Amino acid sequence: MSIFLIYDAENSEYLLRPLGYAALAVLLLALLACIFLFAGKHSSRKMKTTELVFCAMAIALSTVTSFIKFVNLPYGGSVTLFSMLFVSLTGYFYGPKTGLMAGVAYGILQLITGPYIYAPLQVLLDYPLAFGALGLSGFFHKKKHGLVTGYVIGVTGRYLFHVISGYVFFAEYAPEAMNPLLYTLGYNLTYILPELILTALLLSVPAVKKAVGQVKRQANAS
């Protein structure tokens, strides 16, 4: 058995060993270092430090709010207190490069705090790629309605990665005689869609939009 993982036959999943947690922690720190070194390539050291601090705060806020669950589904997935919003804001503040790296870092942190490991590709789809997709918001950071549009696109990207993972690895959980693809499409929608709608409504409130815009200006102040 790997020095990083141990197999739990009773639950048919892999569990992280201490060295596995340590390896993920190192990877998380490496990603944060990449945000500092490569994001804002032509920015001053002060600006890079500000960017790193804002990204770290966003990842921390997303992690904390991910534990505040209004709905928790039996096979994974939950409706949380706007947890996807904070990490998607890193893309809206700093563009896709920083947003994607911050999203991947958040995905690794989710893997550390609540791992479900069935297969290597499943882990890749459900954690770094799914949560990394929230950084797609960065492609809309200069658009007029980029705040809401970017968030919706980022969450949709996360949804699609979970759907692929569900169809490939967890089709057996589909009810008898039900198409596994339809099942995973519907299952993931039951927790993704409510939080998406609630957050999009929140971001449409003029006072909230104004507050986020002000924070964005502060985050980019040199």
Tab-separated table of C-alpha atoms in Angstrom:
chain	number	residue	atom	x	y	z
A	1	MET	CA	0.000	0.000	0.000
A	2	SER	CA	1.167	3.533	-0.728
A	3	ILE	CA	2.953	5.582	1.907
A	4	PHE	CA	0.416	8.314	1.114
A	5	LEU	CA	-2.813	6.283	1.134
A	6	ILE	CA	-4.415	3.336	2.860
A	7	TYR	CA	-7.373	1.398	1.463
A	8	ASP	CA	-10.562	1.201	3.511
A	9	ALA	CA	-12.202	-2.006	2.244
A	10	GLU	CA	-15.352	-1.475	4.306
A	11	ASN	CA	-16.211	1.791	2.545
A	12	SER	CA	-14.408	1.033	-0.741
A	13	GLU	CA	-12.323	4.184	-0.601
A	14	TYR	CA	-8.790	5.341	0.081
A	15	LEU	CA	-7.813	7.292	3.180
A	16	LEU	CA	-4.947	9.721	3.430
A	17	ARG	CA	-1.970	8.783	5.569
A	18	PRO	CA	-0.018	11.515	7.427
A	19	LEU	CA	2.458	11.713	4.546
A	20	GLY	CA	-0.471	12.155	2.159
A	21	TYR	CA	-1.722	15.144	4.129
A	22	ALA	CA	1.818	16.514	4.254
A	23	ALA	CA	2.232	16.153	0.479
A	24	LEU	CA	-1.038	17.987	-0.168
A	25	ALA	CA	-0.034	20.748	2.256
A	26	VAL	CA	3.257	21.204	0.381
A	27	LEU	CA	1.368	21.323	-2.928
A	28	LEU	CA	-1.004	23.922	-1.498
A	29	LEU	CA	1.898	26.109	-0.366
A	30	ALA	CA	3.541	25.688	-3.778
A	31	LEU	CA	0.406	26.969	-5.493
A	32	LEU	CA	0.265	29.990	-3.218
A	33	ALA	CA	3.918	30.632	-4.034
A	34	CYS	CA	3.050	30.453	-7.732
A	35	ILE	CA	0.362	33.083	-7.232
A	36	PHE	CA	3.007	35.353	-5.741
A	37	LEU	CA	5.706	34.600	-8.326
A	38	PHE	CA	3.773	34.434	-11.579
A	39	ALA	CA	0.503	36.336	-11.133
A	40	GLY	CA	0.824	40.019	-11.860
A	41	LYS	CA	4.080	39.377	-13.716
A	42	HIS	CA	4.920	43.033	-14.127
A	43	SER	CA	3.544	44.137	-10.757
A	44	SER	CA	5.566	45.496	-7.887
A	45	ARG	CA	6.465	43.291	-4.944
A	46	LYS	CA	3.919	45.183	-2.839
A	47	MET	CA	1.183	44.496	-5.398
A	48	LYS	CA	2.116	40.803	-5.556
A	49	THR	CA	1.991	40.587	-1.765
A	50	THR	CA	-1.446	42.238	-1.731
A	51	GLU	CA	-2.655	39.781	-4.367
A	52	LEU	CA	-1.370	36.808	-2.384
A	53	VAL	CA	-2.993	38.081	0.824
A	54	PHE	CA	-6.360	38.617	-0.866
A	55	CYS	CA	-6.212	35.151	-2.449
A	56	ALA	CA	-5.291	33.520	0.851
A	57	MET	CA	-8.165	35.334	2.579
A	58	ALA	CA	-10.600	34.289	-0.151
A	59	ILE	CA	-9.522	30.634	0.091
A	60	ALA	CA	-9.830	30.779	3.884
A	61	LEU	CA	-13.316	32.337	3.707
A	62	SER	CA	-14.446	29.746	1.155
A	63	THR	CA	-13.147	26.967	3.378
A	64	VAL	CA	-14.826	28.291	6.530
A	65	THR	CA	-18.178	28.883	4.822
A	66	SER	CA	-18.025	25.438	3.173
A	67	PHE	CA	-18.524	23.978	6.659
A	68	ILE	CA	-21.760	25.963	7.098
A	69	LYS	CA	-24.142	23.644	5.272
A	70	PHE	CA	-27.869	24.142	4.810
A	71	VAL	CA	-28.222	20.887	2.855
A	72	ASN	CA	-25.795	17.970	2.926
A	73	LEU	CA	-26.391	15.200	0.372
A	74	PRO	CA	-25.614	11.540	1.201
A	75	TYR	CA	-23.182	10.900	-1.660
A	76	GLY	CA	-21.328	14.198	-1.520
A	77	GLY	CA	-22.255	17.789	-2.280
A	78	SER	CA	-23.904	20.437	-0.132
A	79	VAL	CA	-25.578	23.845	-0.221
A	80	THR	CA	-23.282	26.132	1.750
A	81	LEU	CA	-23.093	29.733	2.902
A	82	PHE	CA	-21.846	31.194	-0.414
A	83	SER	CA	-18.578	29.223	-0.190
A	84	MET	CA	-18.021	29.207	-3.965
A	85	LEU	CA	-18.324	32.978	-4.154
A	86	PHE	CA	-15.180	33.961	-2.279
A	87	VAL	CA	-12.732	31.903	-4.315
A	88	SER	CA	-14.423	32.924	-7.577
A	89	LEU	CA	-13.807	36.545	-6.588
A	90	THR	CA	-10.061	35.982	-6.934
A	91	GLY	CA	-10.578	35.605	-10.682
A	92	TYR	CA	-12.861	38.625	-10.794
A	93	PHE	CA	-10.251	40.684	-8.950
A	94	TYR	CA	-7.085	39.501	-10.699
A	95	GLY	CA	-7.973	37.649	-13.885
A	96	PRO	CA	-8.027	33.994	-14.972
A	97	LYS	CA	-4.447	33.032	-14.172
A	98	THR	CA	-4.713	33.949	-10.504
A	99	GLY	CA	-8.322	32.785	-10.297
A	100	LEU	CA	-7.545	29.325	-11.642
A	101	MET	CA	-4.523	28.866	-9.360
A	102	ALA	CA	-6.530	30.000	-6.334
A	103	GLY	CA	-9.355	27.651	-7.310
A	104	VAL	CA	-6.992	24.701	-7.599
A	105	ALA	CA	-5.459	25.599	-4.229
A	106	TYR	CA	-8.954	25.695	-2.731
A	107	GLY	CA	-9.694	22.297	-4.263
A	108	ILE	CA	-6.586	20.832	-2.642
A	109	LEU	CA	-7.647	22.319	0.691
A	110	GLN	CA	-11.082	20.718	0.241
A	111	LEU	CA	-9.324	17.410	-0.371
A	112	ILE	CA	-7.341	17.859	2.837
A	113	THR	CA	-10.353	18.766	4.976
A	114	GLY	CA	-12.870	16.319	3.528
A	115	PRO	CA	-11.242	13.713	1.295
A	116	TYR	CA	-13.173	11.139	-0.676
A	117	ILE	CA	-10.691	9.160	-2.747
A	118	TYR	CA	-11.994	6.476	-5.074
A	119	ALA	CA	-9.499	6.680	-7.940
A	120	PRO	CA	-6.746	9.091	-9.072
A	121	LEU	CA	-8.785	10.507	-11.963
A	122	GLN	CA	-11.819	10.909	-9.696
A	123	VAL	CA	-9.740	12.954	-7.250
A	124	LEU	CA	-8.461	15.124	-10.083
A	125	LEU	CA	-11.975	15.747	-11.402
A	126	ASP	CA	-13.698	16.328	-8.052
A	127	TYR	CA	-11.090	18.518	-6.391
A	128	PRO	CA	-8.412	20.475	-8.345
A	129	LEU	CA	-10.337	20.636	-11.629
A	130	ALA	CA	-13.847	21.138	-10.223
A	131	PHE	CA	-12.907	23.823	-7.726
A	132	GLY	CA	-10.238	25.226	-10.021
A	133	ALA	CA	-13.021	25.896	-12.538
A	134	LEU	CA	-14.384	28.552	-10.177
A	135	GLY	CA	-11.438	30.646	-11.340
A	136	LEU	CA	-12.996	30.824	-14.821
A	137	SER	CA	-14.655	33.938	-13.422
A	138	GLY	CA	-11.376	35.643	-14.261
A	139	PHE	CA	-12.162	35.630	-17.979
A	140	PHE	CA	-14.932	38.132	-17.255
A	141	HIS	CA	-13.111	40.402	-14.818
A	142	LYS	CA	-13.135	43.314	-17.266
A	143	LYS	CA	-16.680	42.799	-18.548
A	144	LYS	CA	-19.544	45.129	-17.641
A	145	HIS	CA	-21.536	42.391	-15.901
A	146	GLY	CA	-18.507	40.260	-15.190
A	147	LEU	CA	-19.234	39.772	-11.492
A	148	VAL	CA	-22.385	37.685	-11.935
A	149	THR	CA	-21.489	36.237	-15.332
A	150	GLY	CA	-18.069	35.106	-14.149
A	151	TYR	CA	-19.526	33.497	-11.057
A	152	VAL	CA	-22.151	31.608	-13.057
A	153	ILE	CA	-19.571	30.373	-15.576
A	154	GLY	CA	-17.186	29.290	-12.808
A	155	VAL	CA	-19.885	27.363	-10.947
A	156	THR	CA	-21.059	25.785	-14.198
A	157	GLY	CA	-17.506	24.600	-14.819
A	158	ARG	CA	-17.402	23.011	-11.374
A	159	TYR	CA	-20.745	21.336	-12.038
A	160	LEU	CA	-19.557	19.797	-15.300
A	161	PHE	CA	-16.458	18.269	-13.713
A	162	HIS	CA	-18.572	16.715	-10.948
A	163	VAL	CA	-20.971	15.363	-13.574
A	164	ILE	CA	-18.117	13.715	-15.476
A	165	SER	CA	-16.773	12.214	-12.262
A	166	GLY	CA	-20.222	11.005	-11.217
A	167	TYR	CA	-20.922	9.386	-14.567
A	168	VAL	CA	-17.545	7.665	-14.832
A	169	PHE	CA	-17.060	6.531	-11.229
A	170	PHE	CA	-20.400	6.539	-9.417
A	171	ALA	CA	-22.947	5.365	-12.000
A	172	GLU	CA	-23.700	2.363	-9.761
A	173	TYR	CA	-25.561	4.649	-7.357
A	174	ALA	CA	-28.150	5.513	-9.994
A	175	PRO	CA	-31.592	4.037	-9.282
A	176	GLU	CA	-32.419	0.890	-11.201
A	177	ALA	CA	-33.580	1.513	-14.780
A	178	MET	CA	-32.458	5.149	-14.636
A	179	ASN	CA	-29.881	6.476	-17.075
A	180	PRO	CA	-26.658	7.099	-15.059
A	181	LEU	CA	-25.920	10.313	-16.962
A	182	LEU	CA	-29.357	11.742	-16.195
A	183	TYR	CA	-28.908	10.698	-12.586
A	184	THR	CA	-25.560	12.438	-12.129
A	185	LEU	CA	-26.796	15.524	-14.004
A	186	GLY	CA	-29.758	15.775	-11.645
A	187	TYR	CA	-27.925	14.804	-8.472
A	188	ASN	CA	-25.213	17.438	-8.828
A	189	LEU	CA	-27.774	20.034	-9.842
A	190	THR	CA	-29.678	19.590	-6.564
A	191	TYR	CA	-26.917	21.270	-4.558
A	192	ILE	CA	-25.119	23.362	-7.187
A	193	LEU	CA	-28.187	25.159	-8.565
A	194	PRO	CA	-29.707	26.461	-5.285
A	195	GLU	CA	-26.415	27.991	-4.143
A	196	LEU	CA	-25.777	29.409	-7.617
A	197	ILE	CA	-29.197	31.084	-7.717
A	198	LEU	CA	-28.983	32.458	-4.177
A	199	THR	CA	-25.492	33.842	-4.748
A	200	ALA	CA	-26.375	35.337	-8.141
A	201	LEU	CA	-29.345	37.083	-6.516
A	202	LEU	CA	-27.095	38.387	-3.752
A	203	LEU	CA	-24.588	39.725	-6.279
A	204	SER	CA	-27.400	41.458	-8.174
A	205	VAL	CA	-28.221	43.640	-5.170
A	206	PRO	CA	-26.848	47.135	-5.969
A	207	ALA	CA	-25.312	47.608	-2.513
A	208	VAL	CA	-23.500	44.268	-2.754
A	209	LYS	CA	-22.249	45.009	-6.280
A	210	LYS	CA	-20.971	48.375	-5.081
A	211	ALA	CA	-19.230	46.800	-2.073
A	212	VAL	CA	-17.541	44.126	-4.219
A	213	GLY	CA	-16.433	46.786	-6.684
A	214	GLN	CA	-14.897	48.797	-3.874
A	215	VAL	CA	-13.046	45.753	-2.545
A	216	LYS	CA	-11.810	45.046	-6.084
A	217	ARG	CA	-10.364	48.543	-6.327
A	218	GLN	CA	-8.643	48.112	-2.977
A	219	ALA	CA	-7.302	44.709	-4.013
A	220	ASN	CA	-5.732	46.254	-7.092
A	221	ALA	CA	-4.461	49.430	-5.449
A	222	SER	CA	-0.706	49.693	-5.977
